[in-house]
Short mmCIF file of C-alpha atoms and ligand atoms in Angstrom, two decimals:
data_model
loop_
_atom_site.label_atom_id
_atom_site.label_comp_id
_atom_site.label_asym_id
_atom_site.label_seq_id
_atom_site.Cartn_x
_atom_site.Cartn_y
_atom_site.Cartn_z
CA UNK A 236 151.16 -50.75 194.70
CA UNK A 237 150.23 -51.83 197.34
CA UNK A 238 149.51 -54.65 200.08
CA UNK A 239 151.10 -57.10 197.87
CA UNK A 240 152.59 -60.68 200.35
CA UNK A 241 155.99 -60.04 198.57
CA UNK A 242 158.54 -57.85 196.74
CA UNK A 243 160.70 -59.04 195.28
CA UNK A 244 163.06 -55.50 194.59
CA UNK A 245 166.58 -58.21 193.64
CA UNK A 246 168.39 -54.92 195.08
CA UNK A 247 171.86 -55.45 196.53
CA UNK A 248 174.73 -53.77 197.99
CA UNK A 249 176.99 -55.84 194.90
CA UNK A 250 178.06 -53.67 192.17
CA UNK A 251 177.85 -55.22 188.63
CA UNK A 252 176.26 -58.52 187.28
CA UNK A 253 176.04 -60.48 190.67
CA UNK A 254 178.17 -63.39 191.03
CA UNK A 255 178.57 -66.91 193.25
CA UNK A 256 176.08 -66.12 196.79
CA UNK A 257 175.48 -62.53 195.28
CA UNK A 258 173.13 -64.11 193.27
CA UNK A 259 171.28 -65.48 196.11
CA UNK A 260 170.03 -62.18 197.06
CA UNK A 261 166.83 -61.51 195.87
CA UNK A 262 165.57 -58.93 198.59
CA UNK A 263 162.46 -60.37 199.63
CA UNK A 264 160.05 -57.20 201.39
CA UNK A 265 156.88 -57.43 203.13
CA UNK A 266 154.53 -54.29 203.57
CA UNK A 267 156.15 -52.92 200.89
CA UNK A 268 154.42 -50.41 198.74
CA UNK A 269 155.80 -48.63 195.38
CA UNK A 270 155.13 -44.97 193.86
CA UNK A 271 155.67 -44.75 189.94
CA UNK A 272 156.15 -41.33 188.82
CA UNK A 273 155.65 -40.80 184.84
CA UNK A 274 158.16 -43.77 183.74
CA UNK A 275 160.23 -44.51 186.79
CA UNK A 276 160.55 -45.78 190.52
CA UNK A 277 159.48 -42.88 193.20
CA UNK A 278 159.80 -44.90 196.08
CA UNK A 279 159.93 -48.07 197.46
CA UNK A 280 158.67 -49.25 200.97
CA UNK A 281 156.19 -48.85 203.49
CA UNK A 282 153.07 -47.65 202.83
CA UNK A 283 153.15 -44.85 205.61
CA UNK A 284 156.32 -43.80 204.51
CA UNK A 285 155.64 -43.77 201.30
CA UNK A 286 152.70 -41.33 202.14
CA UNK A 287 154.15 -39.34 204.76
CA UNK A 288 157.07 -38.35 201.50
CA UNK A 289 155.25 -38.27 198.90
CA UNK A 290 151.78 -36.73 199.80
CA UNK A 291 151.04 -34.71 196.77
CA UNK A 292 151.81 -38.01 194.32
CA UNK A 293 150.00 -40.03 196.86
CA UNK A 294 146.65 -37.85 196.56
CA UNK A 295 147.01 -38.48 192.59
CA UNK A 296 148.06 -41.68 192.69
CA UNK A 297 146.21 -44.55 190.84
CA UNK A 298 146.18 -47.23 193.04
CA UNK A 299 146.80 -51.15 192.27
CA UNK A 300 145.73 -53.47 194.92
CA UNK A 301 148.50 -56.96 194.07
CA UNK A 302 146.72 -58.25 198.05
CA UNK A 303 147.65 -61.81 197.59
CA UNK A 304 150.64 -61.14 195.03
CA UNK A 305 154.13 -61.46 194.43
CA UNK A 306 155.73 -58.09 192.76
CA UNK A 307 158.95 -58.03 191.22
CA UNK A 308 160.69 -56.53 188.41
CA UNK A 309 159.92 -57.39 184.58
CA UNK A 310 161.90 -60.15 182.61
CA UNK A 311 164.77 -59.32 180.47
CA UNK A 312 165.40 -61.21 177.77
CA UNK A 313 169.30 -60.95 176.72
CA UNK A 314 169.29 -63.53 173.93
CA UNK A 315 165.84 -63.91 170.92
CA UNK A 316 166.28 -63.81 167.06
CA UNK A 317 163.46 -62.67 167.03
CA UNK A 318 162.95 -61.24 163.89
CA UNK A 319 162.52 -63.75 161.02
CA UNK A 320 160.48 -65.78 158.76
CA UNK A 321 158.38 -68.58 158.45
CA UNK A 322 158.25 -71.59 161.24
CA UNK A 323 159.96 -74.84 160.77
CA UNK A 324 157.70 -77.46 162.64
CA UNK A 325 158.73 -79.86 159.65
CA UNK A 326 162.13 -79.97 161.23
CA UNK A 327 161.09 -80.41 164.32
CA UNK A 328 159.12 -83.90 163.14
CA UNK A 329 162.16 -84.75 161.10
CA UNK A 330 164.77 -84.02 164.49
CA UNK A 331 161.72 -86.36 165.99
CA UNK A 332 161.77 -89.11 163.92
CA UNK A 333 166.25 -89.18 164.15
CA UNK A 334 167.64 -86.48 162.27
CA UNK A 335 169.68 -83.79 163.90
CA UNK A 336 170.58 -80.38 163.89
CA UNK A 337 173.41 -79.82 162.02
CA UNK A 338 172.52 -82.40 159.59
CA UNK A 339 169.57 -80.50 158.51
CA UNK A 340 171.39 -76.91 158.55
CA UNK A 341 173.91 -78.66 156.42
CA UNK A 342 171.21 -80.19 153.66
CA UNK A 343 169.92 -76.48 153.33
CA UNK A 344 167.19 -76.68 156.07
CA UNK A 345 168.33 -75.15 159.32
CA UNK A 346 169.31 -71.35 159.37
CA UNK A 347 169.34 -71.58 155.08
CA UNK A 348 165.55 -72.01 155.13
CA UNK A 349 165.04 -69.25 157.46
CA UNK A 350 167.16 -66.88 155.76
CA UNK A 351 164.84 -67.66 152.65
CA UNK A 352 161.50 -66.97 154.41
CA UNK A 353 163.35 -63.92 155.82
CA UNK A 354 164.60 -62.80 152.52
CA UNK A 355 161.22 -63.22 150.57
CA UNK A 356 158.78 -61.28 153.51
CA UNK A 357 158.09 -58.16 153.55
CA UNK A 358 158.97 -55.56 155.86
CA UNK A 359 155.16 -55.41 157.04
CA UNK A 360 154.78 -58.70 157.28
CA UNK A 361 158.08 -58.98 159.26
CA UNK A 362 156.41 -56.77 161.29
CA UNK A 363 152.96 -57.62 161.79
CA UNK A 364 154.42 -61.15 162.79
CA UNK A 365 156.64 -60.00 165.16
CA UNK A 366 154.89 -57.39 167.66
CA UNK A 367 152.62 -60.67 167.89
CA UNK A 368 155.07 -62.64 169.23
CA UNK A 369 156.25 -59.41 171.41
CA UNK A 370 152.71 -59.50 172.49
CA UNK A 371 153.25 -63.32 173.78
CA UNK A 372 156.35 -62.45 175.32
CA UNK A 373 154.77 -59.48 177.60
CA UNK A 374 151.42 -61.85 178.01
CA UNK A 375 154.53 -63.71 179.79
CA UNK A 376 155.93 -60.49 182.29
CA UNK A 377 159.48 -59.97 179.58
CA UNK A 378 159.09 -56.36 179.20
CA UNK A 379 163.06 -56.07 177.49
CA UNK A 380 163.98 -58.42 174.34
CA UNK A 381 167.56 -58.50 172.87
CA UNK A 382 166.94 -59.60 169.43
CA UNK A 383 169.50 -60.76 166.91
CA UNK A 384 169.98 -60.24 162.78
CA UNK A 385 171.28 -62.82 161.08
CA UNK A 386 168.33 -64.04 158.94
CA UNK A 387 169.55 -62.41 156.01
CA UNK A 388 173.42 -62.96 155.51
CA UNK A 389 172.89 -60.58 153.19
CA UNK A 390 172.92 -56.62 153.67
CA UNK A 391 169.91 -56.00 152.82
CA UNK A 392 168.00 -58.39 154.77
CA UNK A 393 169.95 -57.41 157.34
CA UNK A 394 168.84 -54.45 157.68
CA UNK A 395 165.64 -55.01 157.64
CA UNK A 396 165.47 -57.04 160.43
CA UNK A 397 166.96 -54.36 162.66
CA UNK A 398 164.80 -52.02 160.87
CA UNK A 399 162.00 -53.82 162.24
CA UNK A 400 163.38 -54.10 165.61
CA UNK A 401 163.24 -50.57 165.45
CA UNK A 402 160.56 -49.45 164.16
CA UNK A 403 158.55 -51.69 167.48
CA UNK A 404 160.86 -50.58 169.62
CA UNK A 405 159.29 -47.46 168.50
CA UNK A 406 155.77 -48.34 168.59
CA UNK A 407 155.51 -51.74 170.80
CA UNK A 408 155.29 -51.18 174.14
CA UNK A 409 158.54 -53.98 174.86
CA UNK A 410 161.81 -52.47 174.82
CA UNK A 411 164.38 -54.01 172.11
CA UNK A 412 167.81 -54.26 171.92
CA UNK A 413 169.74 -54.57 168.90
CA UNK A 414 172.27 -57.09 168.05
CA UNK A 415 173.59 -57.51 164.84
CA UNK A 416 174.75 -60.95 163.70
CA UNK A 417 175.42 -61.24 160.11
CA UNK A 418 177.77 -63.97 160.99
CA UNK A 419 174.28 -66.74 161.69
CA UNK A 420 176.33 -68.86 159.41
CA UNK A 421 177.88 -68.92 155.90
CA UNK A 422 175.29 -67.83 153.14
CA UNK A 423 175.28 -71.12 150.65
CA UNK A 424 177.03 -69.46 147.93
CA UNK A 425 180.01 -68.55 149.89
CA UNK A 426 180.29 -72.08 150.47
CA UNK A 427 184.23 -72.56 150.43
CA UNK A 428 184.86 -68.77 150.76
CA UNK A 429 184.51 -68.90 153.96
CA UNK A 430 186.65 -65.98 154.15
CA UNK A 431 185.00 -63.76 151.70
CA UNK A 432 182.27 -63.51 153.29
CA UNK A 433 183.93 -62.78 157.03
CA UNK A 434 185.38 -59.86 154.60
CA UNK A 435 182.08 -58.89 153.79
CA UNK A 436 180.80 -58.86 156.93
CA UNK A 437 184.14 -57.04 158.22
CA UNK A 438 184.31 -53.85 155.03
CA UNK A 439 180.65 -53.77 154.06
CA UNK A 440 178.45 -54.89 156.66
CA UNK A 441 180.16 -53.92 159.96
CA UNK A 442 180.69 -49.89 159.10
CA UNK A 443 177.00 -49.51 158.09
CA UNK A 444 175.29 -51.04 161.29
CA UNK A 445 177.44 -48.70 163.32
CA UNK A 446 176.86 -45.67 161.02
CA UNK A 447 173.08 -46.58 161.19
CA UNK A 448 173.19 -46.40 165.00
CA UNK A 449 171.40 -50.39 163.63
CA UNK A 450 172.44 -52.06 166.85
CA UNK A 451 174.89 -52.01 169.77
CA UNK A 452 176.05 -55.49 169.59
CA UNK A 453 177.77 -57.53 167.89
CA UNK A 454 177.75 -61.75 168.07
CA UNK A 455 178.77 -64.27 166.05
CA UNK A 456 177.65 -68.48 165.50
CA UNK A 457 181.49 -69.51 166.56
CA UNK A 458 181.03 -73.68 165.57
CA UNK A 459 182.45 -75.97 163.51
CA UNK A 460 181.33 -75.83 160.65
CA UNK A 461 180.44 -71.86 160.66
CA UNK A 462 182.50 -69.72 161.48
CA UNK A 463 186.01 -70.74 163.54
CA UNK A 464 187.25 -69.00 166.25
CA UNK A 465 190.27 -66.99 164.30
CA UNK A 466 186.89 -66.28 161.70
CA UNK A 467 185.03 -65.17 164.99
CA UNK A 468 188.03 -63.06 166.78
CA UNK A 469 188.36 -61.53 163.44
CA UNK A 470 184.74 -59.96 163.43
CA UNK A 471 184.47 -58.95 166.52
CA UNK A 472 187.50 -56.99 166.97
CA UNK A 473 186.05 -55.22 164.15
CA UNK A 474 183.07 -54.49 165.43
CA UNK A 475 184.70 -53.34 168.81
CA UNK A 476 186.94 -51.27 166.77
CA UNK A 477 183.46 -49.18 165.65
CA UNK A 478 181.92 -49.07 168.83
CA UNK A 479 179.86 -52.58 168.77
CA UNK A 480 180.65 -54.69 172.22
CA UNK A 481 181.08 -58.00 171.11
CA UNK A 482 178.56 -61.09 172.20
CA UNK A 483 179.20 -64.97 171.24
CA UNK A 484 177.33 -67.68 170.35
CA UNK A 485 180.05 -70.31 172.45
CA UNK A 486 180.38 -73.70 172.15
CA UNK A 487 176.95 -75.12 171.59
CA UNK A 488 177.18 -77.86 169.91
CA UNK A 489 180.69 -78.95 170.26
CA UNK A 490 183.76 -77.68 172.36
CA UNK A 491 185.84 -74.96 170.05
CA UNK A 492 187.14 -73.09 172.99
CA UNK A 493 184.67 -70.28 172.24
CA UNK A 494 184.42 -69.69 176.16
CA UNK A 495 188.29 -68.95 175.74
CA UNK A 496 187.46 -66.71 173.02
CA UNK A 497 184.40 -64.42 174.90
CA UNK A 498 187.01 -64.15 177.69
CA UNK A 499 189.58 -62.87 175.58
CA UNK A 500 188.33 -60.65 173.42
CA UNK A 501 186.68 -58.94 176.58
CA UNK A 502 183.16 -59.76 174.95
CA UNK A 503 180.24 -58.78 177.55
CA UNK A 504 178.82 -62.30 177.84
CA UNK A 505 179.43 -65.48 175.74
CA UNK A 506 175.88 -67.39 174.98
CA UNK A 507 174.93 -70.89 174.85
CA UNK A 508 177.95 -72.83 176.48
CA UNK A 509 176.19 -76.22 176.90
CA UNK A 510 179.95 -77.49 175.96
CA UNK A 511 182.05 -75.01 177.44
CA UNK A 512 185.22 -76.81 179.16
CA UNK A 513 186.03 -76.06 183.00
CA UNK A 514 189.49 -73.86 181.83
CA UNK A 515 187.28 -71.41 179.10
CA UNK A 516 184.47 -71.43 182.21
CA UNK A 517 187.31 -69.89 184.31
CA UNK A 518 188.23 -67.89 182.09
CA UNK A 519 184.93 -66.22 181.84
CA UNK A 520 185.27 -65.81 185.44
CA UNK A 521 188.35 -63.90 185.59
CA UNK A 522 187.49 -62.47 182.55
CA UNK A 523 183.85 -61.56 183.95
CA UNK A 524 182.03 -62.12 180.99
CA UNK A 525 178.20 -62.99 182.29
CA UNK A 526 177.24 -66.51 180.92
CA UNK A 527 173.78 -66.41 178.69
CA UNK A 528 172.67 -69.49 179.14
CA UNK A 529 169.82 -70.97 177.56
CA UNK A 530 168.25 -73.99 178.85
CA UNK A 531 165.21 -74.41 176.49
CA UNK A 532 167.93 -74.80 173.05
CA UNK A 533 169.15 -77.80 174.88
CA UNK A 534 165.60 -79.19 176.11
CA UNK A 535 164.67 -78.85 172.26
CA UNK A 536 167.38 -80.62 170.94
CA UNK A 537 168.01 -82.99 173.37
CA UNK A 538 171.57 -81.59 173.76
CA UNK A 539 173.32 -81.45 177.26
CA UNK A 540 172.42 -78.64 179.65
CA UNK A 541 174.68 -75.65 180.78
CA UNK A 542 176.34 -76.33 183.34
CA UNK A 543 175.17 -73.56 185.40
CA UNK A 544 175.87 -75.06 188.53
CA UNK A 545 179.78 -74.27 188.34
CA UNK A 546 179.74 -72.46 186.27
CA UNK A 547 178.18 -69.99 189.52
CA UNK A 548 180.54 -71.91 192.36
CA UNK A 549 183.16 -70.74 189.45
CA UNK A 550 182.62 -66.83 190.10
CA UNK A 551 180.83 -66.97 186.74
CA UNK A 552 177.49 -64.04 186.56
CA UNK A 553 175.16 -66.18 184.76
CA UNK A 554 171.92 -65.08 183.00
CA UNK A 555 169.24 -67.38 181.60
CA UNK A 556 167.39 -66.33 178.39
CA UNK A 557 164.73 -67.87 175.81
CA UNK A 558 166.28 -68.38 172.92
CA UNK A 559 163.65 -67.09 170.89
CA UNK A 560 163.95 -68.94 167.05
CA UNK A 561 162.16 -70.55 164.18
CA UNK A 562 165.26 -73.96 164.82
CA UNK A 563 166.32 -74.60 168.27
CA UNK A 564 164.25 -72.61 170.48
CA UNK A 565 160.73 -71.69 169.59
CA UNK A 566 159.24 -70.57 172.82
CA UNK A 567 158.19 -66.93 174.26
CA UNK A 568 158.16 -68.33 177.87
CA UNK A 569 161.37 -67.28 179.99
CA UNK A 570 159.18 -68.31 182.82
CA UNK A 571 159.81 -72.04 181.64
CA UNK A 572 163.06 -70.82 180.81
CA UNK A 573 163.44 -70.54 185.08
CA UNK A 574 161.97 -73.76 185.33
CA UNK A 575 164.23 -76.16 183.34
CA UNK A 576 167.33 -73.89 184.63
CA UNK A 577 166.05 -75.16 188.30
CA UNK A 578 165.44 -78.96 187.41
CA UNK A 579 168.53 -79.59 184.57
CA UNK A 580 171.00 -76.70 185.68
CA UNK A 581 171.27 -76.99 188.92
CA UNK A 582 169.97 -73.78 189.73
CA UNK A 583 168.28 -72.42 192.94
CA UNK A 584 164.95 -70.22 192.78
CA UNK A 585 166.47 -66.81 193.47
CA UNK A 586 169.11 -67.65 191.41
CA UNK A 587 167.21 -68.70 188.51
CA UNK A 588 165.26 -64.61 189.27
CA UNK A 589 168.63 -62.87 189.56
CA UNK A 590 169.30 -64.48 185.95
CA UNK A 591 166.24 -63.09 184.27
CA UNK A 592 166.14 -59.63 185.43
CA UNK A 593 169.71 -57.76 186.88
CA UNK A 594 172.27 -60.38 185.27
CA UNK A 595 169.64 -60.14 182.04
CA UNK A 596 170.45 -56.56 182.48
CA UNK A 597 173.64 -56.14 182.91
CA UNK A 598 174.49 -58.47 179.76
CA UNK A 599 172.93 -55.77 177.43
CA UNK A 600 174.58 -52.83 179.44
CA UNK A 601 171.22 -51.99 181.05
CA UNK A 602 172.05 -52.52 183.96
CA UNK A 603 171.81 -49.38 185.22
CA UNK A 604 168.33 -48.58 184.08
CA UNK A 605 166.86 -51.98 184.39
CA UNK A 606 166.56 -55.35 186.58
CA UNK A 607 165.70 -54.44 189.95
CA UNK A 608 162.89 -52.36 191.39
CA UNK A 609 165.06 -49.24 192.76
CA UNK A 610 164.54 -45.79 193.10
CA UNK A 611 165.34 -44.08 190.17
CA UNK A 612 164.75 -47.43 187.61
CA UNK A 613 162.60 -47.24 185.22
CA UNK A 614 159.28 -48.52 186.36
CA UNK A 615 158.60 -52.14 184.54
CA UNK A 616 156.81 -53.94 187.66
CA UNK A 617 155.45 -57.73 187.61
CA UNK A 618 152.36 -58.45 189.53
CA UNK A 619 151.99 -62.37 190.01
CA UNK A 620 149.23 -64.99 190.68
CA UNK A 621 151.00 -66.41 193.26
CA UNK A 622 151.98 -66.57 197.24
CA UNK A 623 155.60 -66.70 197.42
CA UNK A 624 158.03 -67.04 195.13
CA UNK A 625 158.65 -70.04 195.21
CA UNK A 626 155.68 -71.02 193.96
CA UNK A 627 156.64 -69.91 190.72
CA UNK A 628 158.55 -72.67 189.69
CA UNK A 629 156.50 -75.21 191.73
CA UNK A 630 153.57 -74.44 189.59
CA UNK A 631 155.35 -75.36 186.90
CA UNK A 632 154.98 -75.13 183.02
CA UNK A 633 152.25 -71.96 183.54
CA UNK A 634 151.97 -68.33 183.30
CA UNK A 635 151.37 -66.52 186.52
CA UNK A 636 151.66 -62.88 185.23
CA UNK A 637 148.80 -61.35 186.11
CA UNK A 638 149.72 -57.96 185.42
CA UNK A 639 152.04 -55.80 183.48
CA UNK A 640 153.46 -52.34 183.90
CA UNK A 641 155.88 -51.04 181.36
CA UNK A 642 157.49 -48.14 181.86
CA UNK A 643 154.85 -46.34 184.16
CA UNK A 644 152.07 -48.16 182.13
CA UNK A 645 149.46 -51.51 182.39
CA UNK A 646 149.93 -53.27 179.67
CA UNK A 647 148.28 -56.25 181.12
CA UNK A 648 145.70 -57.05 183.62
CA UNK A 649 144.18 -59.84 184.72
CA UNK A 650 146.57 -61.87 182.46
CA UNK A 651 145.10 -59.69 179.15
CA UNK A 652 146.74 -57.20 176.76
CA UNK A 653 145.13 -53.78 176.94
O1 NIG B 69 171.17 -69.80 169.07
N1 NIG B 69 173.34 -71.63 167.22
C1 NIG B 69 172.76 -70.72 165.98
N2 NIG B 69 171.44 -69.87 166.26
C2 NIG B 69 170.75 -70.46 166.68
C3 NIG B 69 169.37 -71.18 166.05
C4 NIG B 69 169.11 -70.63 164.54
C5 NIG B 69 168.30 -71.64 163.94
O2 NIG B 69 168.49 -73.15 164.13
O3 NIG B 69 166.86 -71.02 162.99
C6 NIG B 69 170.66 -70.39 168.61
O4 NIG B 69 170.44 -71.95 168.68
FE1 FE B 70 171.25 -68.13 169.84
#
């Protein structure tokens, strides 16, 4: 790939997820070519230098001309509820007429409605629906997606969701990293017996997830009226003992000391954090817990945005994701999330690039393979129809993705899937 206006490599000297001023460090290069061999990046540098170093590879290389375009790593969407049955536009209408998200959920809608639709859907139906969604993600430049279960709330359906994700990881161009989220809601028939459901998760579900290698992470919705911090801690610790890394839906709707809990249990990330406390943010900074912020959820629920600016200033590594799900964030556009983070969280153009590439890769434990253009890393590369990276947010609400190379293979060309 040669002639790009700008190559944004996201390479930096700092180790681990980027914090503070390192979140500005995107490394913009002119006159830079990228040589890909197989599914890895073999060289990055001035064309003459790459040619001199790898004459045998260059002789056979297929050349992609990126003239007038910006080149950057594939986007990593590190928080989605990818596999689910149905849609909930009816609830969206109710919310436009004044109902709240929690009211709808407590009346049997919300997560419960999607749970029913996911239980009712066959493996093939879920597979086909999710595959279409992945096509859309890819067209928007997303090359890796984290996928949470949590619309089964019984073992059979949780397993079905995770198996759909696993099969799509094998068959679809996009890579999928799975999270078990059996603790997404308390099933209706366990109302008043919440601790019993926590026992079911710990005793019956988590060991099977680990044994069948169905997920790498274990997530819980720690929220008033869903799982308490005490119950959440039990579930996360039980997963840890089985090798599942903790993640946590923390402080999304009401402050509940979720950020504090994430830091205390050594969670790789705390997610949402719309109403996280100052103390919680400081604790996350000290523990280097990654904040996965989901501005689409605040936008769509008309809730206050997470305090991204403060978190970065306090030293929390910040990532941004879509939270793609049928209730609180039905979008597959990570670029739009980047725009919202600039406009409503006080983040800079550079910070949102870091937050959706290298920091997002670290949030799913893939920082060593994804998220930056560096020799040896996976060849997930985007070519964008803008003259410079500043135009990515300036021309807002549009898809600038022209070409997507996934694992060394062109999968989107001229904005069309191939
Ligand atoms: O991340 N917070 C809980 N879960 C999702 C919403 C799920 C749904 O509404 O279906 C979220 O916002
Ligand atoms: Fe979520």
